[in-house]
Coordinates of C-alpha atoms in Angstrom, one line a residue:
Chain A
M103 CA 60.8 -56.0 -12.1
T104 CA 61.4 -56.3 -8.4
G105 CA 63.0 -53.9 -6.1
P106 CA 65.9 -54.8 -3.8
S107 CA 65.2 -57.6 -1.5
L108 CA 64.9 -57.0 2.2
H109 CA 68.3 -58.5 2.7
E110 CA 69.8 -56.2 0.1
E111 CA 68.2 -53.2 1.7
R112 CA 69.5 -54.2 5.1
M113 CA 73.0 -54.7 3.7
S114 CA 73.0 -51.4 2.0
R115 CA 72.3 -49.8 5.4
F116 CA 74.9 -52.0 6.9
R117 CA 77.5 -50.7 4.5
Q118 CA 76.8 -47.1 5.5
A119 CA 77.0 -47.6 9.2
G120 CA 80.8 -47.3 9.8
L121 CA 80.6 -48.0 13.6
Y122 CA 79.2 -51.3 14.9
L123 CA 78.4 -51.2 18.6
V124 CA 78.3 -54.6 20.3
T125 CA 76.7 -54.5 23.8
S126 CA 77.8 -56.3 26.9
Q127 CA 75.9 -55.7 30.1
S128 CA 78.8 -57.0 32.2
H129 CA 81.1 -54.5 30.7
S130 CA 79.0 -51.4 31.0
G131 CA 80.2 -49.8 34.2
G132 CA 77.0 -50.3 36.0
R133 CA 74.8 -48.8 33.3
S134 CA 72.2 -51.0 31.6
T135 CA 72.6 -52.2 28.0
L136 CA 69.5 -50.2 27.1
Q137 CA 71.1 -47.0 28.5
I138 CA 74.2 -47.7 26.4
I139 CA 72.1 -48.3 23.3
R140 CA 70.2 -45.1 23.9
A141 CA 73.4 -43.1 24.2
A142 CA 74.9 -44.7 21.0
L143 CA 71.8 -44.0 19.0
K144 CA 71.9 -40.4 20.1
A145 CA 75.5 -40.2 18.9
G146 CA 74.4 -41.4 15.5
V147 CA 75.3 -45.1 15.7
R148 CA 73.2 -47.0 13.2
L149 CA 74.4 -50.6 13.7
I150 CA 74.0 -52.4 17.0
Q151 CA 74.5 -55.9 18.0
L152 CA 72.8 -57.1 21.1
R153 CA 75.3 -59.5 22.7
E154 CA 74.2 -60.6 26.2
K155 CA 75.6 -63.9 27.4
N156 CA 74.0 -64.0 30.8
G157 CA 70.3 -64.4 31.7
S158 CA 67.6 -66.7 30.4
D159 CA 66.3 -66.9 26.9
R160 CA 63.1 -65.3 28.1
E161 CA 65.1 -62.3 29.5
L162 CA 67.0 -62.0 26.3
A163 CA 63.8 -62.0 24.3
A164 CA 62.4 -59.2 26.4
L165 CA 65.6 -57.2 26.2
A166 CA 65.7 -57.7 22.4
L167 CA 62.1 -56.5 22.0
E168 CA 63.1 -53.2 23.8
A169 CA 66.2 -52.8 21.8
R170 CA 64.2 -53.4 18.6
K171 CA 61.8 -50.6 19.5
M172 CA 64.6 -48.2 20.2
T173 CA 66.7 -49.0 17.1
S174 CA 63.6 -49.0 14.8
D175 CA 62.7 -45.5 16.1
A176 CA 66.2 -44.3 15.4
G177 CA 66.4 -46.0 12.0
A178 CA 69.2 -48.2 13.2
L179 CA 69.9 -51.9 12.4
L180 CA 69.7 -54.4 15.1
I181 CA 71.7 -57.7 15.0
I182 CA 71.2 -60.4 17.7
N183 CA 74.1 -62.4 18.8
D184 CA 73.9 -66.2 18.6
R185 CA 70.2 -66.7 18.4
V186 CA 68.4 -66.9 15.1
D187 CA 65.0 -67.6 16.8
V188 CA 65.2 -64.5 18.9
A189 CA 66.3 -62.4 15.9
L190 CA 63.3 -63.7 13.9
A191 CA 60.9 -63.4 16.8
V192 CA 61.6 -59.7 17.6
G193 CA 62.0 -58.7 13.9
A194 CA 65.7 -57.9 14.2
D195 CA 67.7 -57.2 11.0
G196 CA 70.2 -59.9 11.5
V197 CA 72.0 -62.4 13.6
H198 CA 75.7 -62.8 14.4
L199 CA 77.0 -66.4 14.7
G200 CA 80.2 -67.6 16.3
Q201 CA 82.1 -70.8 15.5
H202 CA 80.1 -72.7 18.1
D203 CA 76.7 -71.4 17.2
L204 CA 74.2 -72.7 14.6
P205 CA 76.1 -73.2 11.3
V206 CA 75.7 -70.3 8.8
D207 CA 74.1 -72.5 6.2
M208 CA 71.5 -73.8 8.6
A209 CA 70.7 -70.3 9.8
R210 CA 70.4 -69.1 6.2
R211 CA 67.9 -71.9 5.4
I212 CA 65.4 -70.5 8.0
A213 CA 66.3 -66.8 7.6
A214 CA 66.6 -65.7 4.0
D215 CA 66.1 -62.0 4.8
L216 CA 68.3 -61.7 7.8
I217 CA 71.8 -60.2 7.7
I218 CA 73.9 -63.2 8.9
G219 CA 77.3 -62.4 10.3
A220 CA 79.9 -64.9 11.2
S221 CA 82.9 -64.6 13.5
S222 CA 86.1 -65.7 12.0
H223 CA 89.5 -66.0 13.5
S224 CA 91.4 -67.0 10.4
E225 CA 91.3 -66.8 6.6
E226 CA 90.0 -70.3 6.4
E227 CA 87.0 -69.5 8.7
A228 CA 86.3 -66.3 6.9
V229 CA 86.2 -67.9 3.4
C230 CA 84.2 -70.8 4.7
A231 CA 81.6 -68.5 6.3
E232 CA 81.2 -66.6 2.9
R233 CA 80.8 -69.9 1.1
L234 CA 78.0 -71.0 3.6
G235 CA 76.0 -67.9 2.9
A236 CA 77.1 -65.3 5.4
S237 CA 76.2 -61.7 4.7
Y238 CA 79.4 -60.4 6.3
V239 CA 82.2 -61.8 8.4
N240 CA 83.9 -60.3 11.4
I241 CA 87.7 -60.7 11.6
G242 CA 89.0 -60.7 15.1
P243 CA 90.2 -60.3 17.6
V244 CA 92.5 -57.8 16.0
F245 CA 94.0 -56.7 19.3
P246 CA 94.0 -58.1 22.8
T247 CA 90.7 -57.6 24.5
G248 CA 89.2 -58.2 27.9
T249 CA 85.6 -58.9 26.9
K250 CA 86.3 -62.4 25.7
S251 CA 88.3 -65.2 27.2
W252 CA 90.2 -65.8 24.0
T253 CA 92.9 -68.5 24.1
G254 CA 94.1 -68.0 20.5
S255 CA 96.5 -65.2 19.6
F256 CA 95.2 -61.9 18.3
L257 CA 95.4 -61.3 14.6
G258 CA 96.9 -57.9 14.2
I259 CA 96.3 -55.5 11.3
E260 CA 98.5 -57.6 8.9
A261 CA 96.0 -60.5 9.1
V262 CA 93.2 -58.1 8.3
R263 CA 95.1 -56.9 5.2
R264 CA 95.7 -60.5 4.2
I265 CA 92.2 -61.9 4.8
G266 CA 90.1 -58.9 3.5
P267 CA 91.0 -59.3 -0.2
R268 CA 90.0 -63.0 -0.1
L269 CA 86.4 -62.0 0.6
N270 CA 83.6 -60.9 -1.7
I271 CA 81.3 -60.0 1.2
P272 CA 81.9 -57.0 3.5
F273 CA 84.0 -57.6 6.6
T274 CA 84.0 -56.0 10.0
V275 CA 86.8 -56.0 12.5
M276 CA 86.7 -56.4 16.3
G277 CA 88.8 -56.9 19.4
G278 CA 90.5 -54.2 21.4
I279 CA 90.1 -51.5 18.8
R280 CA 90.8 -47.9 19.9
K281 CA 90.5 -44.6 18.2
D282 CA 94.2 -44.7 17.0
H283 CA 93.7 -48.0 15.0
I284 CA 90.8 -46.8 13.0
G285 CA 92.6 -45.2 10.0
D286 CA 94.6 -48.3 9.4
L287 CA 91.6 -50.6 9.7
V288 CA 89.5 -48.5 7.3
R289 CA 92.4 -48.4 4.8
A290 CA 92.6 -52.2 5.2
G291 CA 89.1 -52.4 3.8
A292 CA 87.0 -52.9 7.0
C293 CA 83.4 -52.1 6.3
A294 CA 82.6 -51.3 9.9
I295 CA 84.6 -51.1 13.1
A296 CA 83.1 -53.2 15.9
V297 CA 83.6 -52.1 19.4
V298 CA 82.4 -53.1 22.9
T299 CA 84.2 -51.4 25.7
A300 CA 85.5 -48.4 23.7
V301 CA 81.8 -47.3 24.0
T302 CA 80.3 -49.4 26.8
M303 CA 83.0 -48.6 29.4
A304 CA 83.5 -45.0 28.4
P305 CA 82.7 -42.4 31.0
D306 CA 80.5 -40.8 28.4
P307 CA 79.3 -43.5 25.9
E308 CA 77.6 -41.0 23.7
A309 CA 80.7 -38.8 23.3
A310 CA 82.9 -41.8 22.8
A311 CA 80.6 -43.1 20.1
R312 CA 80.5 -39.8 18.4
Q313 CA 84.3 -39.5 18.4
L314 CA 84.7 -43.0 16.9
L315 CA 82.1 -42.2 14.2
N316 CA 84.0 -39.1 13.3
E317 CA 87.3 -41.0 13.2
I318 CA 85.8 -43.6 10.9
R319 CA 84.4 -41.0 8.6
A320 CA 87.7 -39.2 8.4
G321 CA 89.5 -42.5 7.8
S322 CA 87.0 -43.4 4.9
F323 CA 87.5 -40.0 3.4
A324 CA 91.3 -40.2 3.6
S325 CA 91.3 -43.6 2.0
N326 CA 89.1 -42.7 -0.9
P327 CA 88.1 -39.0 -1.2
R328 CA 85.8 -39.7 -4.2
N329 CA 83.7 -42.5 -2.7
S330 CA 83.7 -43.1 1.0
N331 CA 82.0 -46.5 0.6
K332 CA 84.3 -48.0 -2.0
S333 CA 86.3 -49.7 0.6
C334 CA 83.3 -51.6 1.7
A335 CA 82.7 -54.6 -0.6
Chain B
M265 CA 38.7 -77.1 0.4
T266 CA 42.0 -77.5 2.1
G267 CA 43.3 -80.6 3.9
P268 CA 44.5 -80.6 7.5
S269 CA 47.3 -78.1 8.1
L270 CA 50.8 -79.4 8.8
H271 CA 50.3 -78.5 12.4
E272 CA 47.1 -80.5 12.6
E273 CA 48.7 -83.5 10.9
R274 CA 51.5 -83.4 13.4
M275 CA 49.1 -83.1 16.3
S276 CA 47.1 -86.0 15.1
R277 CA 50.2 -88.1 15.2
F278 CA 51.1 -86.6 18.6
R279 CA 47.8 -87.8 20.0
Q280 CA 48.4 -91.4 18.9
A281 CA 51.9 -91.7 20.3
G282 CA 51.2 -92.7 23.9
L283 CA 54.8 -92.7 25.1
Y284 CA 57.0 -89.6 24.9
L285 CA 60.7 -90.3 25.2
V286 CA 62.8 -87.3 26.3
T287 CA 66.5 -87.8 25.9
S288 CA 69.4 -86.9 28.2
Q289 CA 72.9 -87.9 27.3
S290 CA 74.0 -87.4 30.9
H291 CA 71.4 -89.9 32.1
S292 CA 72.0 -92.6 29.6
G293 CA 74.3 -95.0 31.4
G294 CA 77.2 -94.4 29.1
R295 CA 75.2 -95.0 25.9
S296 CA 74.8 -92.2 23.4
T297 CA 71.5 -90.4 22.9
L298 CA 71.4 -91.7 19.3
Q299 CA 71.7 -95.2 20.6
I300 CA 68.9 -94.6 23.0
I301 CA 66.7 -93.2 20.3
R302 CA 67.5 -96.1 18.0
A303 CA 66.4 -98.5 20.7
A304 CA 63.2 -96.6 21.4
L305 CA 62.2 -96.4 17.7
K306 CA 62.7 -100.2 17.5
A307 CA 60.4 -100.6 20.4
G308 CA 57.7 -98.6 18.6
V309 CA 58.1 -95.2 20.2
R310 CA 56.8 -92.5 17.8
L311 CA 57.3 -89.3 19.8
I312 CA 60.8 -88.2 20.9
Q313 CA 62.1 -85.0 22.4
L314 CA 65.8 -84.2 22.0
R315 CA 66.7 -82.6 25.3
E316 CA 70.5 -82.1 25.5
K317 CA 71.6 -79.3 27.9
N318 CA 75.3 -79.7 27.4
G319 CA 77.5 -78.9 24.4
S320 CA 77.5 -76.1 22.0
D321 CA 74.7 -75.0 19.7
R322 CA 76.7 -76.4 16.8
E323 CA 76.9 -79.8 18.4
L324 CA 73.2 -79.7 19.2
A325 CA 72.4 -78.9 15.6
A326 CA 74.5 -81.8 14.3
L327 CA 72.9 -84.2 16.8
A328 CA 69.4 -82.9 15.9
L329 CA 70.1 -83.5 12.2
E330 CA 71.0 -87.1 13.0
A331 CA 68.0 -87.6 15.2
R332 CA 65.8 -86.1 12.5
K333 CA 67.0 -88.7 10.0
M334 CA 66.4 -91.6 12.3
T335 CA 62.9 -90.4 13.4
S336 CA 61.8 -89.6 9.9
D337 CA 62.9 -93.0 8.7
A338 CA 60.8 -94.6 11.5
G339 CA 57.8 -92.2 11.0
A340 CA 58.3 -90.7 14.4
L341 CA 57.8 -87.2 15.6
L342 CA 60.8 -85.2 16.7
I343 CA 60.5 -82.3 19.2
I344 CA 63.5 -80.2 20.1
N345 CA 63.9 -78.9 23.6
D346 CA 64.3 -75.1 24.1
R347 CA 65.4 -74.0 20.6
V348 CA 63.0 -72.9 17.9
D349 CA 65.8 -72.1 15.5
V350 CA 67.3 -75.6 15.8
A351 CA 63.8 -77.1 15.4
L352 CA 63.2 -75.1 12.2
A353 CA 66.6 -75.6 10.8
V354 CA 66.6 -79.4 11.0
G355 CA 62.9 -79.8 10.0
A356 CA 61.8 -81.1 13.4
D357 CA 58.1 -81.4 14.1
G358 CA 58.1 -79.3 17.2
V359 CA 59.8 -77.5 20.0
H360 CA 59.3 -77.8 23.7
L361 CA 59.7 -74.6 25.8
G362 CA 60.3 -74.2 29.5
Q363 CA 59.3 -71.2 31.6
H364 CA 62.7 -69.5 31.0
D365 CA 62.8 -70.1 27.3
L366 CA 61.4 -68.0 24.4
P367 CA 57.8 -67.2 25.3
V368 CA 55.2 -69.4 23.5
D369 CA 53.6 -66.5 21.7
M370 CA 56.9 -65.3 20.2
A371 CA 57.8 -68.9 19.2
R372 CA 54.3 -69.3 17.5
R373 CA 54.9 -66.1 15.6
I374 CA 57.9 -67.6 13.8
A375 CA 56.8 -71.2 13.7
A376 CA 53.1 -71.6 12.7
D377 CA 53.5 -75.2 11.7
L378 CA 55.5 -76.5 14.7
I379 CA 54.1 -78.4 17.6
I380 CA 54.9 -76.0 20.4
G381 CA 54.9 -77.6 23.9
A382 CA 55.2 -75.8 27.1
S383 CA 56.4 -76.9 30.5
S384 CA 53.9 -76.0 33.3
H385 CA 54.3 -76.5 37.0
S386 CA 50.9 -75.2 38.0
E387 CA 47.4 -74.6 36.7
E388 CA 48.1 -71.0 36.1
E389 CA 51.2 -71.7 33.9
A390 CA 49.3 -74.4 32.0
V391 CA 46.3 -72.2 31.2
C392 CA 48.6 -69.3 30.3
A393 CA 50.6 -71.5 27.9
E394 CA 47.3 -72.6 26.1
R395 CA 46.2 -69.0 25.8
L396 CA 49.6 -68.0 24.3
G397 CA 49.3 -70.6 21.5
A398 CA 50.8 -73.8 22.9
S399 CA 49.9 -77.0 21.0
Y400 CA 50.2 -79.0 24.3
V401 CA 51.4 -78.5 27.8
N402 CA 53.4 -80.8 30.0
I403 CA 52.3 -81.0 33.6
G404 CA 55.2 -81.8 35.9
P405 CA 57.1 -82.9 37.8
V406 CA 54.4 -85.4 38.9
F407 CA 56.8 -87.3 41.0
P408 CA 60.3 -86.7 42.4
T409 CA 62.9 -87.0 39.7
G410 CA 66.7 -87.0 39.6
T411 CA 67.1 -85.5 36.1
K412 CA 66.2 -82.0 37.0
S413 CA 67.3 -79.9 39.9
W414 CA 63.8 -78.9 40.8
T415 CA 63.4 -76.7 43.9
G416 CA 59.6 -76.6 43.8
S417 CA 57.5 -79.5 45.2
F418 CA 56.3 -82.2 42.9
L419 CA 52.7 -82.1 41.9
G420 CA 51.3 -85.6 42.4
I421 CA 48.5 -87.2 40.5
E422 CA 45.8 -85.1 42.2
A423 CA 47.2 -81.9 40.6
V424 CA 47.1 -83.6 37.2
R425 CA 43.4 -84.5 37.8
R426 CA 42.7 -80.9 38.8
I427 CA 44.7 -79.1 36.0
G428 CA 43.8 -81.5 33.1
P429 CA 40.1 -80.5 32.8
R430 CA 41.0 -76.8 32.6
L431 CA 42.7 -77.3 29.3
N432 CA 41.4 -77.5 25.8
I433 CA 44.7 -78.7 24.4
P434 CA 46.3 -82.1 25.0
F435 CA 48.6 -82.4 28.0
T436 CA 51.5 -84.7 28.8
V437 CA 52.9 -85.6 32.2
M438 CA 56.5 -86.0 33.3
G439 CA 58.7 -86.4 36.2
G440 CA 59.6 -89.7 38.0
I441 CA 56.9 -91.7 36.2
R442 CA 57.3 -95.5 36.5
K443 CA 55.3 -98.3 35.1
D444 CA 53.0 -98.5 38.1
H445 CA 51.8 -94.9 37.7
I446 CA 50.6 -95.2 34.1
G447 CA 47.1 -96.5 34.6
D448 CA 46.2 -93.6 36.9
L449 CA 47.8 -91.0 34.7
V450 CA 46.1 -92.2 31.5
R451 CA 42.8 -92.2 33.4
A452 CA 43.5 -88.7 34.5
G453 CA 43.5 -87.7 30.9
A454 CA 47.2 -87.6 30.0
C455 CA 47.6 -87.7 26.3
A456 CA 51.2 -89.0 26.5
I457 CA 53.4 -90.2 29.2
A458 CA 56.8 -88.5 29.1
V459 CA 59.8 -90.3 30.5
V460 CA 63.6 -89.9 30.6
T461 CA 65.3 -92.4 32.9
A462 CA 62.6 -95.1 32.8
V463 CA 64.0 -95.7 29.3
T464 CA 67.4 -94.0 29.1
M465 CA 68.8 -95.6 32.3
A466 CA 67.1 -99.0 31.7
P467 CA 69.5 -101.9 31.3
D468 CA 67.6 -102.6 28.1
P469 CA 66.1 -99.4 26.8
E470 CA 64.2 -101.1 23.9
A471 CA 62.6 -103.6 26.3
A472 CA 61.8 -100.8 28.8
A473 CA 60.1 -98.7 26.1
R474 CA 58.1 -101.6 24.8
Q475 CA 56.9 -102.4 28.3
L476 CA 55.9 -98.8 28.9
L477 CA 54.0 -98.6 25.5
N478 CA 52.1 -101.8 26.4
E479 CA 51.2 -100.4 29.8
I480 CA 49.9 -97.2 28.2
R481 CA 47.9 -99.0 25.7
A482 CA 46.4 -101.2 28.4
G483 CA 45.6 -98.1 30.4
S484 CA 44.0 -96.4 27.5
F485 CA 41.9 -99.5 26.8
A486 CA 40.8 -99.9 30.3
S487 CA 39.8 -96.2 30.7
N488 CA 37.7 -96.2 27.5
P489 CA 37.3 -99.5 25.7
R490 CA 35.5 -98.0 22.7
N491 CA 37.9 -95.3 21.9
S492 CA 41.5 -95.4 23.1
N493 CA 42.1 -91.8 22.0
K494 CA 39.1 -90.2 23.6
S495 CA 41.1 -89.3 26.8
C496 CA 43.4 -87.2 24.7
A497 CA 41.9 -83.8 24.0

């Protein structure tokens, strides 16, 4: 008789989070990523991805260590963008991999306990990531966004409604999501709503995060009054 | 009673290698890095670092997998530059970390069995890397080199003679090393001579590698006729 694995425990918390804050120092209106994280934690955010594309690996590792302390103290999950080694070295809960990063199956081989997320821009990529061992996939960009130079078209909510049911693992959505979209995305089955600038560029990141969390909870309640987690595979 | 650890086994082979080939696709005269590795293995090189700064992580991982197959078949060690995760994922023997990469102690925490090398440009950096758990340090650049945009001064053989005795772990030397320097560097205690262009840019990389290996063996023999490995801590 064994209890739930560390991966299962982490995924259980992942499913409860609702809002998924993704950081970006270069889109934080002059505030530091750690300031943004602090504000989000205060608002109740419990799922944070450290995504910092600038700076050296050594700087990223130092930043990740700080973020790990803050998120652990608050009981929040920390996911590191791109880097499995940094995630393992700082004791993060997971890693998020894009289509040009280490393949999901290779990452899984060296990180059985980590939440491994994968970016997908199509049904094919999403299904493939699940097959390779991803813990969740992100579907996006749903709407136009300024944080990524994205040459493809954005997917729209219809694509989310089409791709979601093809997956047996939870999916998150990202890309240009604002408060008004949240009800539709939650009803489409999104497990968590991932945002960057809706929080990082907000005049008051804490208030913005709190509003988004409330919106998500209301959306979950409306879509299934008896079980607010049912929509989350 | 336990045998030598995997790390010890790897280091024992590391100490025997003599020549340390570091790849660079952009300095290979139009040949591929895999072609250069194949030629080096044929010449008897048994220690290879995959150092490829261009391309995505996914491309690096695919290249590393190929390099792993080739080096395993030849009984050669494979070290991956910069990336602990890629090294672990492809089953490489080690990782080489620069001053801006993941710190050595963080890498050691997640990779007990890997050879972990560290670049050092001064006595202080070399001693620090040893203290943090490096398996070996590289001292360099010894001479001016075109493969790295290096703004510091090059160290010269005198610095190698000064830094070497301060270390309890093996050290390698790198940076603009040509055939004529080898005797002096081996006598200064270098465990392996690391080269890029002396092999990768050679008209005949296999012949160049073979010549360098012979030069190193002759240097080791001259410096200590009774034990050609004694110079290697």
